[in-house]
PDB file of C-alpha atoms in Angstrom:
ATOM      1  CA  MET A   1      60.423 143.871 172.246  1.00  0.00           C
ATOM      2  CA  ILE A   2      63.282 146.704 172.743  1.00  0.00           C
ATOM      3  CA  ILE A   3      66.381 146.088 174.319  1.00  0.00           C
ATOM      4  CA  ASP A   4      68.613 148.580 176.072  1.00  0.00           C
ATOM      5  CA  ILE A   5      72.295 148.385 175.804  1.00  0.00           C
ATOM      6  CA  LYS A   6      74.712 149.772 177.907  1.00  0.00           C
ATOM      7  CA  TYR A   7      76.700 147.038 179.611  1.00  0.00           C
ATOM      8  CA  ILE A   8      74.006 144.763 178.142  1.00  0.00           C
ATOM      9  CA  ASN A   9      72.243 144.807 181.644  1.00  0.00           C
ATOM     10  CA  LEU A  10      68.552 144.668 180.868  1.00  0.00           C
ATOM     11  CA  CYS A  11      66.372 145.815 183.728  1.00  0.00           C
ATOM     12  CA  GLU A  12      62.627 144.451 183.369  1.00  0.00           C
ATOM     13  CA  VAL A  13      60.044 147.083 182.842  1.00  0.00           C
ATOM     14  CA  LYS A  14      56.351 145.648 182.847  1.00  0.00           C
ATOM     15  CA  SER A  15      56.087 143.294 179.684  1.00  0.00           C
ATOM     16  CA  GLU A  16      58.136 145.213 177.695  1.00  0.00           C
ATOM     17  CA  LEU A  17      61.803 144.711 178.205  1.00  0.00           C
ATOM     18  CA  TYR A  18      63.058 141.502 179.526  1.00  0.00           C
ATOM     19  CA  LEU A  19      66.284 140.795 181.743  1.00  0.00           C
ATOM     20  CA  PHE A  20      68.724 138.566 180.679  1.00  0.00           C
ATOM     21  CA  SER A  21      70.319 135.791 182.895  1.00  0.00           C
ATOM     22  CA  LYS A  22      73.697 136.621 181.398  1.00  0.00           C
ATOM     23  CA  THR A  23      75.611 140.091 181.201  1.00  0.00           C
ATOM     24  CA  MET A  24      77.625 140.920 178.282  1.00  0.00           C
ATOM     25  CA  HIS A  25      80.021 144.133 177.923  1.00  0.00           C
ATOM     26  CA  ARG A  26      78.912 146.660 175.333  1.00  0.00           C
ATOM     27  CA  ARG A  27      81.971 146.030 173.127  1.00  0.00           C
ATOM     28  CA  THR A  28      81.528 142.255 173.332  1.00  0.00           C
ATOM     29  CA  PHE A  29      77.857 142.754 172.186  1.00  0.00           C
ATOM     30  CA  LEU A  30      79.325 145.036 169.085  1.00  0.00           C
ATOM     31  CA  ALA A  31      81.767 142.601 168.195  1.00  0.00           C
ATOM     32  CA  LEU A  32      79.195 139.692 168.022  1.00  0.00           C
ATOM     33  CA  GLY A  33      76.725 142.030 166.087  1.00  0.00           C
ATOM     34  CA  VAL A  34      73.542 140.641 164.595  1.00  0.00           C
ATOM     35  CA  PRO A  35      74.759 137.062 165.652  1.00  0.00           C
ATOM     36  CA  ALA A  36      74.238 138.148 169.433  1.00  0.00           C
ATOM     37  CA  VAL A  37      70.885 139.537 168.990  1.00  0.00           C
ATOM     38  CA  THR A  38      69.767 136.110 167.349  1.00  0.00           C
ATOM     39  CA  ALA A  39      71.380 134.349 170.112  1.00  0.00           C
ATOM     40  CA  TRP A  40      69.057 136.348 172.655  1.00  0.00           C
ATOM     41  CA  ARG A  41      66.172 135.481 171.081  1.00  0.00           C
ATOM     42  CA  ARG A  42      66.443 131.596 172.124  1.00  0.00           C
ATOM     43  CA  PRO A  43      63.926 131.060 175.318  1.00  0.00           C
ATOM     44  CA  SER A  44      66.821 129.050 177.212  1.00  0.00           C
ATOM     45  CA  ILE A  45      68.638 132.179 178.060  1.00  0.00           C
ATOM     46  CA  LEU A  46      65.470 134.506 179.139  1.00  0.00           C
ATOM     47  CA  TYR A  47      63.852 134.484 182.555  1.00  0.00           C
ATOM     48  CA  HIS A  48      60.522 134.605 180.748  1.00  0.00           C
ATOM     49  CA  ASP A  49      59.181 131.406 178.747  1.00  0.00           C
ATOM     50  CA  SER A  50      57.666 133.406 175.923  1.00  0.00           C
ATOM     51  CA  VAL A  51      59.018 136.457 174.757  1.00  0.00           C
ATOM     52  CA  PRO A  52      58.240 138.762 171.512  1.00  0.00           C
ATOM     53  CA  SER A  53      60.996 138.839 169.150  1.00  0.00           C
ATOM     54  CA  ILE A  54      63.370 142.010 169.339  1.00  0.00           C
ATOM     55  CA  LYS A  55      62.631 144.511 166.953  1.00  0.00           C
ATOM     56  CA  ALA A  56      64.290 147.562 168.193  1.00  0.00           C
ATOM     57  CA  ILE A  57      67.920 148.096 170.045  1.00  0.00           C
ATOM     58  CA  LEU A  58      68.445 151.078 172.045  1.00  0.00           C
ATOM     59  CA  PHE A  59      72.166 151.913 172.655  1.00  0.00           C
ATOM     60  CA  ASP A  60      73.481 153.758 175.582  1.00  0.00           C
ATOM     61  CA  ALA A  61      75.647 156.695 173.916  1.00  0.00           C
ATOM     62  CA  PHE A  62      79.087 155.042 175.227  1.00  0.00           C
ATOM     63  CA  SER A  63      78.167 151.768 173.644  1.00  0.00           C
ATOM     64  CA  ILE A  64      78.851 153.855 170.189  1.00  0.00           C
ATOM     65  CA  PHE A  65      80.914 156.765 171.367  1.00  0.00           C
ATOM     66  CA  ASP A  66      84.592 156.281 172.277  1.00  0.00           C
ATOM     67  CA  PRO A  67      85.656 159.017 174.874  1.00  0.00           C
ATOM     68  CA  SER A  68      89.314 158.233 175.341  1.00  0.00           C
ATOM     69  CA  HIS A  69      90.470 161.101 173.531  1.00  0.00           C
ATOM     70  CA  ILE A  70      89.516 163.014 176.257  1.00  0.00           C
ATOM     71  CA  ALA A  71      91.706 161.422 178.547  1.00  0.00           C
ATOM     72  CA  LEU A  72      94.466 162.018 176.002  1.00  0.00           C
ATOM     73  CA  MET A  73      93.624 165.528 175.974  1.00  0.00           C
ATOM     74  CA  ALA A  74      93.862 165.826 179.967  1.00  0.00           C
ATOM     75  CA  GLY A  75      97.143 164.053 179.605  1.00  0.00           C
ATOM     76  CA  ARG A  76      98.481 166.831 177.267  1.00  0.00           C
ATOM     77  CA  LEU A  77      96.810 169.716 179.391  1.00  0.00           C
ATOM     78  CA  PHE A  78      98.102 168.076 182.663  1.00  0.00           C
ATOM     79  CA  PRO A  79     101.105 166.214 182.152  1.00  0.00           C
ATOM     80  CA  GLY A  80     101.259 163.507 184.999  1.00  0.00           C
ATOM     81  CA  LYS A  81      97.785 164.480 186.403  1.00  0.00           C
ATOM     82  CA  GLY A  82      95.783 163.246 183.489  1.00  0.00           C
ATOM     83  CA  PRO A  83      94.585 159.866 184.740  1.00  0.00           C
ATOM     84  CA  GLU A  84      93.530 160.925 188.027  1.00  0.00           C
ATOM     85  CA  LEU A  85      91.940 164.082 187.036  1.00  0.00           C
ATOM     86  CA  ILE A  86      89.739 161.735 184.347  1.00  0.00           C
ATOM     87  CA  ARG A  87      88.928 159.354 187.129  1.00  0.00           C
ATOM     88  CA  GLU A  88      87.653 162.050 189.635  1.00  0.00           C
ATOM     89  CA  TRP A  89      85.715 163.943 186.908  1.00  0.00           C
ATOM     90  CA  ARG A  90      83.904 160.685 185.738  1.00  0.00           C
ATOM     91  CA  THR A  91      83.183 159.458 189.171  1.00  0.00           C
ATOM     92  CA  ARG A  92      81.797 163.117 190.036  1.00  0.00           C
ATOM     93  CA  GLN A  93      79.853 163.270 186.711  1.00  0.00           C
ATOM     94  CA  PHE A  94      77.898 160.337 187.094  1.00  0.00           C
ATOM     95  CA  GLU A  95      77.364 160.950 190.760  1.00  0.00           C
ATOM     96  CA  TYR A  96      75.827 164.302 190.014  1.00  0.00           C
ATOM     97  CA  ALA A  97      73.439 162.811 187.461  1.00  0.00           C
ATOM     98  CA  TRP A  98      72.052 160.517 190.080  1.00  0.00           C
ATOM     99  CA  LEU A  99      72.031 162.877 192.660  1.00  0.00           C
ATOM    100  CA  ARG A 100      70.097 165.561 190.470  1.00  0.00           C
ATOM    101  CA  SER A 101      67.610 162.601 189.454  1.00  0.00           C
ATOM    102  CA  MET A 102      67.117 161.812 193.181  1.00  0.00           C
ATOM    103  CA  THR A 103      66.492 165.457 194.432  1.00  0.00           C
ATOM    104  CA  HIS A 104      64.521 166.231 191.320  1.00  0.00           C
ATOM    105  CA  CYS A 105      67.127 169.022 190.503  1.00  0.00           C
ATOM    106  CA  TYR A 106      67.638 168.638 186.815  1.00  0.00           C
ATOM    107  CA  VAL A 107      70.444 170.299 184.760  1.00  0.00           C
ATOM    108  CA  ASP A 108      71.371 168.809 181.730  1.00  0.00           C
ATOM    109  CA  PHE A 109      74.263 166.705 181.093  1.00  0.00           C
ATOM    110  CA  GLN A 110      76.580 169.527 179.575  1.00  0.00           C
ATOM    111  CA  THR A 111      76.133 171.269 182.781  1.00  0.00           C
ATOM    112  CA  ILE A 112      76.805 168.265 184.657  1.00  0.00           C
ATOM    113  CA  THR A 113      79.986 167.675 182.782  1.00  0.00           C
ATOM    114  CA  SER A 114      81.366 171.174 183.766  1.00  0.00           C
ATOM    115  CA  ASP A 115      80.138 171.120 187.535  1.00  0.00           C
ATOM    116  CA  ALA A 116      81.986 167.620 187.664  1.00  0.00           C
ATOM    117  CA  LEU A 117      85.150 169.260 186.306  1.00  0.00           C
ATOM    118  CA  ASP A 118      85.065 171.808 188.403  1.00  0.00           C
ATOM    119  CA  TYR A 119      84.584 169.775 191.353  1.00  0.00           C
ATOM    120  CA  ALA A 120      87.375 167.248 190.413  1.00  0.00           C
ATOM    121  CA  THR A 121      89.926 170.220 189.634  1.00  0.00           C
ATOM    122  CA  GLN A 122      89.276 171.803 192.794  1.00  0.00           C
ATOM    123  CA  LEU A 123      89.582 168.492 194.908  1.00  0.00           C
ATOM    124  CA  LEU A 124      93.116 167.779 193.172  1.00  0.00           C
ATOM    125  CA  LYS A 125      94.012 170.950 193.668  1.00  0.00           C
ATOM    126  CA  MET A 126      94.812 171.875 190.357  1.00  0.00           C
ATOM    127  CA  ASP A 127      95.144 175.307 188.354  1.00  0.00           C
ATOM    128  CA  ILE A 128      93.026 175.050 185.192  1.00  0.00           C
ATOM    129  CA  SER A 129      92.271 178.195 183.154  1.00  0.00           C
ATOM    130  CA  PRO A 130      88.600 178.724 181.519  1.00  0.00           C
ATOM    131  CA  ARG A 131      90.173 177.896 178.132  1.00  0.00           C
ATOM    132  CA  GLN A 132      91.397 174.511 179.177  1.00  0.00           C
ATOM    133  CA  HIS A 133      88.225 173.861 181.320  1.00  0.00           C
ATOM    134  CA  GLN A 134      86.031 174.528 177.751  1.00  0.00           C
ATOM    135  CA  GLN A 135      88.510 172.417 175.746  1.00  0.00           C
ATOM    136  CA  LEU A 136      87.756 169.371 178.122  1.00  0.00           C
ATOM    137  CA  VAL A 137      84.000 169.891 178.085  1.00  0.00           C
ATOM    138  CA  ASP A 138      84.005 170.406 174.287  1.00  0.00           C
ATOM    139  CA  GLY A 139      85.550 166.977 174.072  1.00  0.00           C
ATOM    140  CA  PHE A 140      82.330 165.526 174.487  1.00  0.00           C
ATOM    141  CA  PHE A 141      81.099 167.271 171.315  1.00  0.00           C
ATOM    142  CA  GLU A 142      84.250 165.687 169.590  1.00  0.00           C
ATOM    143  CA  LEU A 143      83.698 161.858 170.272  1.00  0.00           C
ATOM    144  CA  SER A 144      84.706 158.963 167.714  1.00  0.00           C
ATOM    145  CA  VAL A 145      82.784 155.836 167.365  1.00  0.00           C
ATOM    146  CA  TRP A 146      84.456 152.682 168.573  1.00  0.00           C
ATOM    147  CA  PRO A 147      86.028 150.725 165.389  1.00  0.00           C
ATOM    148  CA  GLU A 148      83.713 148.125 165.216  1.00  0.00           C
ATOM    149  CA  VAL A 149      80.255 150.165 165.246  1.00  0.00           C
ATOM    150  CA  PRO A 150      79.760 151.602 161.522  1.00  0.00           C
ATOM    151  CA  LEU A 151      79.912 147.590 160.338  1.00  0.00           C
ATOM    152  CA  VAL A 152      77.784 146.449 163.189  1.00  0.00           C
ATOM    153  CA  LEU A 153      74.958 149.014 162.850  1.00  0.00           C
ATOM    154  CA  GLY A 154      75.004 148.208 158.820  1.00  0.00           C
ATOM    155  CA  GLU A 155      74.409 144.727 159.560  1.00  0.00           C
ATOM    156  CA  LEU A 156      71.691 145.253 162.386  1.00  0.00           C
ATOM    157  CA  THR A 157      69.951 147.911 159.979  1.00  0.00           C
ATOM    158  CA  LYS A 158      69.884 145.167 157.269  1.00  0.00           C
ATOM    159  CA  GLU A 159      68.604 142.512 159.236  1.00  0.00           C
ATOM    160  CA  GLY A 160      65.531 144.841 159.829  1.00  0.00           C
ATOM    161  CA  TYR A 161      66.372 146.007 163.623  1.00  0.00           C
ATOM    162  CA  ARG A 162      65.160 149.385 164.459  1.00  0.00           C
ATOM    163  CA  LEU A 163      68.194 151.393 166.328  1.00  0.00           C
ATOM    164  CA  GLY A 164      68.109 154.085 168.510  1.00  0.00           C
ATOM    165  CA  ILE A 165      70.276 155.877 171.153  1.00  0.00           C
ATOM    166  CA  LEU A 166      68.801 156.313 174.507  1.00  0.00           C
ATOM    167  CA  SER A 167      71.328 158.409 176.547  1.00  0.00           C
ATOM    168  CA  ASN A 168      72.012 161.278 179.500  1.00  0.00           C
ATOM    169  CA  PHE A 169      73.733 163.030 176.821  1.00  0.00           C
ATOM    170  CA  THR A 170      72.152 166.259 175.830  1.00  0.00           C
ATOM    171  CA  PRO A 171      70.325 166.324 172.414  1.00  0.00           C
ATOM    172  CA  GLU A 172      73.086 168.287 171.068  1.00  0.00           C
ATOM    173  CA  MET A 173      75.780 166.071 172.150  1.00  0.00           C
ATOM    174  CA  LEU A 174      73.943 163.182 170.370  1.00  0.00           C
ATOM    175  CA  ARG A 175      73.164 165.370 167.146  1.00  0.00           C
ATOM    176  CA  VAL A 176      76.792 166.707 166.894  1.00  0.00           C
ATOM    177  CA  ASN A 177      78.363 163.243 167.386  1.00  0.00           C
ATOM    178  CA  THR A 178      76.356 161.001 165.173  1.00  0.00           C
ATOM    179  CA  ASN A 179      76.815 163.738 162.529  1.00  0.00           C
ATOM    180  CA  GLY A 180      80.271 164.143 163.059  1.00  0.00           C
ATOM    181  CA  ASN A 181      80.658 160.365 162.555  1.00  0.00           C
ATOM    182  CA  ARG A 182      78.405 159.972 159.652  1.00  0.00           C
ATOM    183  CA  ILE A 183      75.954 157.385 161.443  1.00  0.00           C
ATOM    184  CA  THR A 184      73.209 159.378 161.805  1.00  0.00           C
ATOM    185  CA  GLY A 185      71.268 157.448 158.994  1.00  0.00           C
ATOM    186  CA  TYR A 186      71.438 154.328 161.128  1.00  0.00           C
ATOM    187  CA  PHE A 187      68.853 155.582 163.882  1.00  0.00           C
ATOM    188  CA  GLU A 188      65.426 156.016 163.786  1.00  0.00           C
ATOM    189  CA  ASN A 189      65.432 157.801 167.341  1.00  0.00           C
ATOM    190  CA  LEU A 190      68.369 159.747 168.870  1.00  0.00           C
ATOM    191  CA  ILE A 191      66.492 159.866 172.655  1.00  0.00           C
ATOM    192  CA  SER A 192      67.795 162.329 175.525  1.00  0.00           C
ATOM    193  CA  VAL A 193      66.810 162.006 178.964  1.00  0.00           C
ATOM    194  CA  ASP A 194      66.309 165.784 178.746  1.00  0.00           C
ATOM    195  CA  SER A 195      62.368 164.823 177.867  1.00  0.00           C
ATOM    196  CA  VAL A 196      61.909 163.738 181.055  1.00  0.00           C
ATOM    197  CA  LYS A 197      64.450 165.490 183.066  1.00  0.00           C
ATOM    198  CA  ARG A 198      65.331 162.127 185.047  1.00  0.00           C
ATOM    199  CA  TYR A 199      68.839 160.589 184.124  1.00  0.00           C
ATOM    200  CA  LYS A 200      69.594 156.641 183.611  1.00  0.00           C
ATOM    201  CA  PRO A 201      68.969 154.319 185.054  1.00  0.00           C
ATOM    202  CA  GLU A 202      65.869 155.563 186.772  1.00  0.00           C
ATOM    203  CA  ARG A 203      62.740 153.900 185.575  1.00  0.00           C
ATOM    204  CA  LYS A 204      61.348 157.103 183.916  1.00  0.00           C
ATOM    205  CA  SER A 205      63.970 157.428 181.799  1.00  0.00           C
ATOM    206  CA  SER A 206      64.197 153.981 180.767  1.00  0.00           C
ATOM    207  CA  LEU A 207      60.535 154.466 179.677  1.00  0.00           C
ATOM    208  CA  ILE A 208      60.879 157.131 177.371  1.00  0.00           C
ATOM    209  CA  ALA A 209      61.096 154.882 174.017  1.00  0.00           C
ATOM    210  CA  THR A 210      57.776 153.110 174.942  1.00  0.00           C
ATOM    211  CA  ARG A 211      55.345 154.978 177.047  1.00  0.00           C
ATOM    212  CA  GLY A 212      53.607 158.259 177.125  1.00  0.00           C
ATOM    213  CA  SER A 213      53.883 161.230 175.187  1.00  0.00           C
ATOM    214  CA  HIS A 214      57.448 161.018 174.618  1.00  0.00           C
ATOM    215  CA  SER A 215      57.196 157.638 173.181  1.00  0.00           C
ATOM    216  CA  HIS A 216      59.843 157.054 170.300  1.00  0.00           C
ATOM    217  CA  PHE A 217      59.351 153.183 169.845  1.00  0.00           C
ATOM    218  CA  PRO A 218      55.549 152.464 170.382  1.00  0.00           C
ATOM    219  CA  TYR A 219      55.575 148.759 171.301  1.00  0.00           C
ATOM    220  CA  SER A 220      53.530 146.103 170.267  1.00  0.00           C
ATOM    221  CA  HIS A 221      53.370 142.495 170.705  1.00  0.00           C
ATOM    222  CA  GLY A 222      54.423 140.115 167.789  1.00  0.00           C
TER     223      GLY A 222
END
């Protein structure tokens, strides 16, 4: 069984992924670490009576990486307007991803991030220089990890879980951020939706890990 962690809200995908009856914030999961996974093996909190044991855990990038430094940068570049800019930028960023998936007009997440920033600054009537624009977009290549991440990844690895990231990030974003934080070795796979050109949470992107020619975690029962 593979579980995909964003807000620990799983969607059922045939017999491979099971929906938990409770939702848990990603930081709560990281704080609980191995005990959280062990607890979820108990059938009493699962919709299905009989489930294979958890073998692999897929994290969303934002479960691992803390983007707060981008908000701090926005505040320094645009005093008094940083929070509003970040709010509009983030909203458009994810709206654009969903719209691109729905209309089958895929561009990668770096392009979406740049386009969303353009829209947000225009909406807020903010003057932004090319250099400031690039600084903010580049912030997604300079992410730190949440404080508890290295310890929890180490614990999960010792317990024998196969770990990966399944993300809307581009492959380069994943590579640079995992390398920069020295956590690459914990992950068996860094999986970008680029390979299927559909953004999460669309079903096709959720199946990358276990299905078809792009499979990274071939699934087996037992």
